[in-house]
Amino acid sequence: MPLFAGTGKVLIINIDGAGTGFNDPTPATPVGGNAGTTRGQQRLNVFLAAAQTWQNNLDTNVDVRVRASFAPIIGNPACTDTEGILGQASPMDWRHDTQGVPMANVWYPIALANKFANTDLSAGVDDINVRFNSDVDTATCLGATSFYYGLDNKHGTDIDLYNVVLHELGHGFGISGKANAPAFSEGIPAISDVHTFDVSAGQRWDQMTTAQRNTSLTNTGNLVWDGAVVRSQTGQFLSPMSTLTISAPAAIAKNYDVGLAAFGPTIDKTPASGRIVIAQDEANTDGPTTTDGCSTFTNASAVAGRIALIDRGVCTFVTKTRNAQNAGAIGVIVVDNASACSAPSLGGTATDITIPVISITQTDGTALKAQLTSNTTVDASLHLDPSQLAGTTKQGYLRLYAPCVVEPGSSVHHWDTTATPNLLMEPFIGSDLLHGLDLTIYQLIDMGWTQPPRSGRRILKK
Ligand SMILES: [Zn+2]
């Protein structure tokens, strides 16, 4: 059932040498719908499947040539037990003011420029360059975690190569800049820059100076995608946002961005509402301060029925939450112990936690503690905000990734990590992704790509 309307195909050009990467002869057992019997064949099959998915979703009459390699990526930083680069991709060429482009003086990635021109503007030259890190399959890079070569999304704790290839090709189709952000190449914005908007500055990137864009690049929570198609589709993919609302005192009353926990009940099922109390425990070998929540609380009677405020550090998030639960708390707020512009995600697993737990930034925590230590009553609730989707701003824009320390290659050209559920084009691959393109396709449509027509649903009356 080919959905593809254009005659162009997404072609994978294997540039690996004999015996390496896509040609790795190491025997492999067919897995999850991938019939390949060598590691190289399995890698190529995943690429072909991801290319087919893109081909089914983007409409062009010009073949898109993807120059692909599977080789060690000596990243900076180098791949370690816990962190590494999975793959990299970029358009191999950009054009501006070529035939058929909708906007003048804007760089378009070559595959999109070809689509508008309805001809191959760079005949004989490949369009997208993509490279995957074969070291992921060794023990020195990400430890026992390897690529999963099945096509059925049953990757377990391994990394689903299919999703990573979809992600990287998204960069190649246009979710990238021609120059390193915030620079423009030859003073001309890329099509993605034209849709990059700073809600607090009230300007798009193509309307700003380089200095203004440099400030905007780290404007966490305020750098967004300005595109009507993404905006109209966010509700199809994202859940309402979990938030911390302080209702009193007035000095700190507002909604706060929170980090979510991988354990415990979700806030939609178990909201919590009440006073906040700073948890106290002994300074001991479990934890050196009286506010780290690492041992049995000494003010359990004050915490019971309230929301416990605990500092991050030393012991696990699960231990802190369990101690709060044992003291009778109805919820937990973990305050970050380092300066960062977004609240940390709280990792861990536990089956015995029945109260919700979230995190806030150190800055927000300091403001909260100032009220509590002067004996002011602080009323709060942990709840879903039905007026705002997770990962969007209150104006309804989807946030772009703009961490306060710039991450070259990741900043701007990904969605913010507050999107829930996780999206394909977030900088870190989530384990809960749809096995598909989610909002990625709509971001590309905002840039000028089109989708093939779908067959309409018919009704037969006789
Ligand atoms: Zn990426």
Coordinates of C-alpha atoms and ligand atoms in Angstrom, one line a residue:
M1 CA 0.0 0.0 0.0
P2 CA 2.3 2.7 -1.2
L3 CA 1.1 6.1 0.2
F4 CA 3.9 7.9 -1.6
A5 CA 2.4 10.2 -4.3
G6 CA 5.6 11.7 -5.7
T7 CA 7.9 9.5 -7.8
G8 CA 11.0 10.3 -5.8
K9 CA 12.4 7.7 -3.4
V10 CA 14.5 8.0 -0.2
L11 CA 17.6 6.0 -1.2
I12 CA 20.2 4.7 1.3
I13 CA 23.7 4.9 -0.2
N14 CA 26.0 2.6 1.8
I15 CA 29.5 4.1 1.8
D16 CA 31.1 1.6 4.3
G17 CA 34.1 -0.3 3.3
A18 CA 34.3 -4.1 3.0
G19 CA 33.8 -5.9 6.3
T20 CA 32.7 -2.8 8.3
G21 CA 29.5 -1.0 9.3
F22 CA 26.7 -2.0 6.9
N23 CA 29.0 -4.7 5.6
D24 CA 29.9 -6.2 9.0
P25 CA 29.8 -9.9 8.4
T26 CA 29.3 -10.8 12.1
P27 CA 26.6 -13.5 12.1
A28 CA 23.3 -12.2 13.7
T29 CA 20.0 -13.9 14.6
P30 CA 16.9 -12.4 12.9
V31 CA 15.1 -10.2 15.4
G32 CA 11.8 -8.4 15.6
G33 CA 10.9 -8.6 11.9
N34 CA 14.4 -7.9 10.7
A35 CA 15.4 -11.0 8.6
G36 CA 19.1 -10.0 8.3
T37 CA 21.6 -12.7 9.2
T38 CA 24.6 -10.5 9.6
R39 CA 25.0 -7.4 11.8
G40 CA 25.7 -5.4 8.7
Q41 CA 22.5 -6.6 6.9
Q42 CA 20.4 -5.9 10.0
R43 CA 21.7 -2.4 10.2
L44 CA 20.9 -1.8 6.6
N45 CA 17.5 -3.3 6.9
V46 CA 16.7 -0.8 9.7
F47 CA 17.9 2.1 7.6
L48 CA 15.7 0.9 4.6
A49 CA 12.7 0.6 6.9
A50 CA 13.2 4.1 8.3
A51 CA 13.8 5.5 4.8
Q52 CA 10.5 3.9 3.7
T53 CA 8.6 5.6 6.5
W54 CA 10.0 8.9 5.4
Q55 CA 9.2 8.2 1.8
N56 CA 5.6 7.4 2.8
N57 CA 5.2 10.7 4.6
L58 CA 7.0 13.3 2.4
D59 CA 6.0 14.1 -1.1
T60 CA 8.6 14.9 -3.7
N61 CA 9.3 13.9 -7.3
V62 CA 13.1 14.0 -6.8
D63 CA 15.0 11.1 -5.2
V64 CA 16.5 11.9 -1.8
R65 CA 20.0 10.4 -1.7
V66 CA 21.0 9.5 1.9
R67 CA 24.8 8.9 2.2
A68 CA 25.0 6.5 5.1
S69 CA 27.8 5.1 7.2
F70 CA 28.1 3.0 10.3
A71 CA 31.5 3.7 11.9
P72 CA 33.0 4.7 15.2
I73 CA 32.2 8.3 16.1
I74 CA 35.0 9.7 18.2
G75 CA 32.8 12.3 19.8
N76 CA 33.6 15.2 22.1
P77 CA 33.1 14.1 24.8
A78 CA 34.1 10.5 23.9
C79 CA 31.5 7.8 24.4
T80 CA 31.5 6.5 28.0
D81 CA 29.6 4.0 30.0
T82 CA 26.7 6.4 30.4
E83 CA 26.9 9.0 27.6
G84 CA 27.6 8.9 23.9
I85 CA 26.6 10.2 20.5
L86 CA 24.4 7.7 18.7
G87 CA 24.3 9.3 15.2
Q88 CA 24.7 12.5 13.3
A89 CA 23.0 13.8 10.2
S90 CA 22.8 17.0 8.2
P91 CA 21.8 18.2 4.8
M92 CA 24.8 18.0 2.4
D93 CA 23.9 21.2 0.6
W94 CA 21.7 24.2 1.0
R95 CA 20.2 26.5 -1.6
H96 CA 18.5 29.9 -1.5
D97 CA 16.4 31.7 -4.2
T98 CA 16.2 28.6 -6.4
Q99 CA 13.2 27.8 -8.6
G100 CA 9.8 27.5 -6.8
V101 CA 10.9 28.3 -3.3
P102 CA 8.2 30.0 -1.3
M103 CA 10.4 32.4 0.5
A104 CA 13.2 34.6 -0.9
N105 CA 16.5 35.0 0.9
V106 CA 16.1 31.9 3.0
W107 CA 18.3 28.8 2.9
Y108 CA 16.5 25.5 2.1
P109 CA 18.1 22.1 2.6
I110 CA 18.9 20.6 -0.7
A111 CA 16.2 17.8 -0.6
L112 CA 13.5 20.5 0.0
A113 CA 15.0 22.9 -2.6
N114 CA 14.9 19.9 -5.1
K115 CA 11.3 19.3 -4.3
F116 CA 10.3 22.9 -5.0
A117 CA 12.4 23.0 -8.2
N118 CA 10.9 19.6 -9.1
T119 CA 14.3 18.7 -10.4
D120 CA 17.7 17.6 -9.0
L121 CA 19.6 20.9 -8.4
S122 CA 22.7 19.0 -7.5
A123 CA 22.7 16.0 -9.8
G124 CA 25.2 13.3 -8.8
V125 CA 25.6 14.8 -5.3
D126 CA 24.0 13.1 -2.3
D127 CA 21.5 15.1 -0.3
I128 CA 21.7 14.0 3.3
N129 CA 24.8 12.8 5.2
V130 CA 24.2 10.4 8.1
R131 CA 26.6 8.6 10.2
F132 CA 25.9 6.2 13.1
N133 CA 28.2 5.2 15.9
S134 CA 29.1 1.5 15.5
D135 CA 30.9 1.7 18.9
V136 CA 27.5 1.6 20.6
D137 CA 27.6 -2.2 19.9
T138 CA 30.8 -2.5 21.9
A139 CA 31.1 -2.8 25.7
T140 CA 33.2 0.4 26.0
C141 CA 30.4 2.7 24.7
L142 CA 27.2 2.7 26.8
G143 CA 28.3 -0.5 28.6
A144 CA 25.9 -3.4 27.9
T145 CA 23.5 -1.2 26.0
S146 CA 23.5 -1.8 22.3
F147 CA 21.5 -0.9 19.2
Y148 CA 18.3 -2.9 18.8
Y149 CA 17.9 -4.0 15.2
G150 CA 14.3 -5.3 15.4
L151 CA 11.5 -3.3 13.7
D152 CA 8.8 -4.1 16.3
N153 CA 9.7 -1.5 19.0
K154 CA 10.5 -4.2 21.5
H155 CA 13.9 -2.7 22.3
G156 CA 13.8 -3.2 26.0
T157 CA 16.7 -1.4 27.6
D158 CA 18.6 -1.3 24.2
I159 CA 18.5 1.6 21.8
D160 CA 15.9 1.4 19.1
L161 CA 17.9 2.0 16.0
Y162 CA 14.8 2.6 13.8
N163 CA 13.7 5.5 16.0
V164 CA 17.2 7.0 16.0
V165 CA 17.4 6.8 12.2
L166 CA 14.0 8.5 11.9
H167 CA 15.3 11.2 14.2
E168 CA 18.6 11.7 12.3
L169 CA 16.9 11.8 8.9
G170 CA 14.6 14.5 10.3
H171 CA 17.7 16.7 10.7
G172 CA 18.7 15.9 7.1
F173 CA 15.3 16.9 5.8
G174 CA 15.6 20.3 7.4
I175 CA 15.5 20.3 11.2
S176 CA 18.9 21.9 11.3
G177 CA 20.7 25.2 10.6
K178 CA 23.1 25.9 7.7
A179 CA 25.6 27.5 10.2
N180 CA 26.1 26.7 13.9
A181 CA 23.4 28.5 15.9
P182 CA 23.1 31.4 16.5
A183 CA 25.1 32.3 13.3
F184 CA 23.6 32.6 9.9
S185 CA 25.5 31.6 6.8
E186 CA 26.2 34.6 4.6
G187 CA 23.7 36.5 6.7
I188 CA 20.8 34.4 5.4
P189 CA 18.5 32.5 7.8
A190 CA 17.8 28.8 7.2
I191 CA 14.1 27.9 6.9
S192 CA 14.1 26.6 10.5
D193 CA 15.4 29.9 11.7
V194 CA 12.4 31.7 10.2
H195 CA 10.2 29.5 12.4
T196 CA 12.3 30.0 15.6
F197 CA 10.6 32.5 17.8
D198 CA 11.4 34.0 21.2
V199 CA 8.2 34.6 23.1
S200 CA 9.8 36.9 25.7
A201 CA 11.6 39.0 23.0
G202 CA 8.6 38.9 20.7
Q203 CA 10.8 38.3 17.7
R204 CA 11.7 35.5 15.3
W205 CA 15.3 34.7 14.7
D206 CA 15.3 36.1 11.2
Q207 CA 14.3 39.4 12.8
M208 CA 17.1 39.5 15.3
T209 CA 20.8 40.5 15.3
T210 CA 23.3 37.7 15.9
A211 CA 23.8 39.2 19.4
Q212 CA 20.1 39.0 20.1
R213 CA 20.0 35.4 18.8
N214 CA 22.9 34.5 21.1
T215 CA 20.8 35.7 24.1
S216 CA 17.7 33.9 22.8
L217 CA 19.7 30.6 22.4
T218 CA 19.7 30.1 26.1
N219 CA 16.3 31.6 26.9
T220 CA 15.0 28.3 28.3
G221 CA 11.3 27.9 28.1
N222 CA 10.8 30.9 25.9
L223 CA 12.4 29.7 22.6
V224 CA 9.6 28.1 20.6
W225 CA 8.6 26.8 17.2
D226 CA 6.4 29.3 15.3
G227 CA 4.5 27.2 12.8
A228 CA 0.8 26.8 12.4
V229 CA 0.8 23.1 11.5
V230 CA 2.8 22.0 14.6
R231 CA 0.6 24.3 16.7
S232 CA -2.5 22.7 15.4
Q233 CA -1.2 19.1 16.1
T234 CA 0.3 19.4 19.6
G235 CA -2.9 18.3 21.2
Q236 CA -2.8 15.0 19.3
F237 CA 0.5 14.1 20.9
L238 CA 1.1 15.9 24.2
S239 CA -0.6 15.5 27.6
P240 CA -1.6 18.3 29.9
M241 CA 1.4 19.7 31.8
S242 CA 2.2 18.7 35.4
T243 CA 2.7 21.8 37.5
L244 CA 3.3 23.1 41.0
T245 CA 0.9 25.9 41.8
I246 CA 1.7 28.0 44.8
S247 CA -1.5 29.8 45.8
A248 CA -0.1 31.7 48.9
P249 CA 1.7 33.8 49.9
A250 CA 1.1 36.2 47.1
A251 CA 4.9 37.0 46.8
I252 CA 5.6 33.6 45.3
A253 CA 2.2 32.6 44.0
K254 CA 2.3 31.3 40.4
N255 CA 2.8 28.0 38.5
Y256 CA 6.3 26.5 38.5
D257 CA 7.9 24.3 35.9
V258 CA 8.6 20.9 37.4
G259 CA 10.7 17.9 36.6
L260 CA 8.9 14.6 36.7
A261 CA 9.8 11.3 38.3
A262 CA 10.2 7.9 36.6
F263 CA 8.7 6.2 39.7
G264 CA 5.6 6.7 41.9
P265 CA 2.1 7.6 40.8
T266 CA 1.5 10.1 38.0
I267 CA 0.1 13.5 39.0
D268 CA -3.0 13.1 36.8
K269 CA -4.0 10.0 38.9
T270 CA -2.7 11.3 42.3
P271 CA -2.7 15.1 42.7
A272 CA -1.7 16.5 46.0
S273 CA -2.8 19.7 47.7
G274 CA -1.8 21.2 51.0
R275 CA 0.9 23.1 53.0
I276 CA 4.6 22.7 52.2
V277 CA 6.9 21.7 55.1
I278 CA 10.7 21.5 55.0
A279 CA 11.5 17.9 55.9
Q280 CA 14.1 17.5 58.7
D281 CA 16.2 14.5 59.4
E282 CA 19.4 13.8 61.3
A283 CA 22.7 14.8 59.8
N284 CA 24.3 11.4 59.8
T285 CA 26.2 8.9 57.6
D286 CA 23.1 8.5 55.4
G287 CA 23.2 12.2 54.5
P288 CA 25.3 15.1 56.0
T289 CA 22.6 17.7 56.2
T290 CA 19.3 17.9 58.1
T291 CA 17.4 18.7 54.8
D292 CA 18.5 15.9 52.5
G293 CA 15.8 13.5 53.5
C294 CA 18.1 10.6 53.5
S295 CA 17.1 9.2 56.9
T296 CA 14.0 8.9 59.0
F297 CA 12.3 12.4 59.4
T298 CA 12.6 14.0 62.8
N299 CA 9.6 16.3 62.2
A300 CA 7.2 13.6 61.0
S301 CA 4.3 15.0 62.9
A302 CA 4.8 18.3 61.0
V303 CA 5.2 16.6 57.7
A304 CA 2.2 14.3 58.0
G305 CA -0.6 15.3 55.7
R306 CA 1.6 17.9 54.1
I307 CA 3.9 18.2 51.1
A308 CA 7.5 17.6 52.0
L309 CA 10.3 19.8 50.7
I310 CA 13.6 17.9 50.4
D311 CA 17.0 18.9 49.0
R312 CA 18.5 16.9 46.2
G313 CA 21.8 15.0 46.9
V314 CA 23.6 12.1 48.5
C315 CA 20.9 9.5 48.6
T316 CA 18.5 8.5 45.8
F317 CA 15.2 10.2 44.9
V318 CA 13.4 7.0 45.8
T319 CA 15.0 6.9 49.3
K320 CA 13.9 10.6 50.0
T321 CA 10.4 9.9 48.8
R322 CA 10.1 6.7 50.8
N323 CA 11.2 8.5 53.9
A324 CA 8.6 11.2 53.3
Q325 CA 5.9 8.6 52.6
N326 CA 6.8 6.9 55.9
A327 CA 6.4 10.2 57.7
G328 CA 2.9 10.6 56.3
A329 CA 3.6 13.2 53.6
I330 CA 1.1 13.5 50.7
G331 CA 3.6 14.6 48.2
V332 CA 7.3 15.5 47.7
I333 CA 9.1 18.4 46.1
V334 CA 12.8 17.8 45.5
V335 CA 14.8 21.0 45.3
D336 CA 17.8 20.9 42.9
N337 CA 21.2 21.2 44.6
A338 CA 22.9 23.0 41.7
S339 CA 22.1 26.0 39.6
A340 CA 20.3 24.9 36.4
C341 CA 17.6 26.6 34.4
S342 CA 15.3 23.6 34.3
A343 CA 14.2 21.2 37.0
P344 CA 15.9 17.8 36.8
S345 CA 14.1 14.6 35.9
L346 CA 14.0 12.2 38.8
G347 CA 15.2 8.7 37.9
G348 CA 14.7 5.5 39.8
T349 CA 12.4 2.6 40.1
A350 CA 10.1 1.6 43.0
T351 CA 6.9 -0.2 43.4
D352 CA 6.0 0.9 46.9
I353 CA 5.8 4.7 46.3
T354 CA 2.2 5.9 46.4
I355 CA 2.7 9.7 46.7
P356 CA 3.6 12.0 43.8
V357 CA 7.1 13.5 43.6
I358 CA 8.4 16.3 41.4
S359 CA 11.5 18.6 41.3
I360 CA 12.0 22.3 41.1
T361 CA 15.0 24.4 40.3
Q362 CA 17.4 25.6 43.0
T363 CA 16.3 29.2 42.3
D364 CA 12.6 28.4 42.8
G365 CA 13.5 26.3 45.9
T366 CA 15.4 29.2 47.4
A367 CA 12.4 31.5 47.0
L368 CA 10.1 28.9 48.6
K369 CA 12.4 28.2 51.5
A370 CA 12.8 31.9 52.3
Q371 CA 9.0 32.0 52.9
L372 CA 9.0 28.8 55.0
T373 CA 11.9 29.8 57.2
S374 CA 10.2 33.0 58.1
N375 CA 7.3 31.0 59.2
T376 CA 5.0 32.0 56.4
T377 CA 2.4 29.4 55.4
V378 CA 2.9 28.2 51.8
D379 CA -0.1 26.6 50.2
A380 CA 0.6 24.4 47.1
S381 CA -0.8 21.8 44.8
L382 CA 0.8 19.3 42.5
H383 CA -1.6 18.9 39.6
L384 CA -2.2 18.8 35.9
D385 CA -2.8 22.2 34.3
P386 CA -5.5 21.5 31.7
S387 CA -4.9 24.9 30.1
Q388 CA -1.3 24.0 29.0
L389 CA 0.2 21.0 27.2
A390 CA 3.5 19.6 28.5
G391 CA 6.3 21.1 26.5
T392 CA 4.4 24.1 25.4
T393 CA 4.3 27.7 26.6
K394 CA 1.2 29.3 28.0
Q395 CA 0.7 30.9 24.6
G396 CA 0.4 27.4 23.1
Y397 CA 3.8 27.3 21.3
L398 CA 5.9 24.1 21.4
R399 CA 9.1 24.8 23.2
L400 CA 12.5 24.3 21.5
Y401 CA 15.5 22.9 23.4
A402 CA 17.3 25.9 24.7
P403 CA 19.4 24.8 27.8
C404 CA 21.2 27.6 29.6
V405 CA 24.5 26.1 28.7
V406 CA 24.6 25.9 24.9
E407 CA 24.8 22.3 23.5
P408 CA 26.3 22.8 20.0
G409 CA 24.3 20.6 17.6
S410 CA 21.5 20.0 20.1
S411 CA 20.3 23.5 21.1
V412 CA 17.5 24.9 19.0
H413 CA 17.1 22.0 16.6
H414 CA 15.3 19.7 19.0
W415 CA 12.1 20.0 21.2
D416 CA 12.4 20.9 24.8
T417 CA 12.7 17.9 27.2
T418 CA 9.5 19.0 29.1
A419 CA 7.4 17.5 26.3
T420 CA 5.3 14.6 27.6
P421 CA 5.0 12.0 26.3
N422 CA 8.5 12.2 24.8
L423 CA 8.8 13.3 21.2
L424 CA 11.1 11.8 18.5
M425 CA 13.0 15.1 18.0
E426 CA 14.0 15.6 21.6
P427 CA 17.8 15.6 22.1
F428 CA 17.8 12.5 24.3
I429 CA 16.1 9.4 22.9
G430 CA 13.2 8.4 25.1
S431 CA 12.2 4.8 25.7
D432 CA 8.5 5.7 25.4
L433 CA 8.5 7.0 21.8
L434 CA 5.9 6.2 19.3
H435 CA 7.4 4.0 16.6
G436 CA 6.9 6.8 14.2
L437 CA 7.3 10.4 13.2
D438 CA 4.9 12.1 15.7
L439 CA 5.2 15.9 15.4
T440 CA 8.4 15.7 13.3
I441 CA 6.4 15.5 10.1
Y442 CA 4.4 18.6 11.0
Q443 CA 7.5 20.6 11.7
L444 CA 8.7 19.8 8.2
I445 CA 5.3 20.7 6.7
D446 CA 5.7 24.1 8.4
M447 CA 8.9 24.5 6.5
G448 CA 7.3 23.7 3.1
W449 CA 7.3 19.9 2.8
T450 CA 4.0 18.4 1.8
Q451 CA 2.5 15.0 2.6
P452 CA 1.2 12.7 0.0
P453 CA -2.6 12.7 -0.3
R454 CA -4.4 10.1 1.8
S455 CA -7.1 8.0 0.4
G456 CA -10.4 9.3 1.7
R457 CA -12.7 7.1 3.8
R458 CA -15.6 6.2 1.6
I459 CA -19.2 5.4 2.5
L460 CA -21.2 2.9 0.5
K461 CA -25.0 3.4 0.8
K462 CA -26.0 0.5 -1.3
Ligands
ZN1 ZN 19.1 15.3 17.0

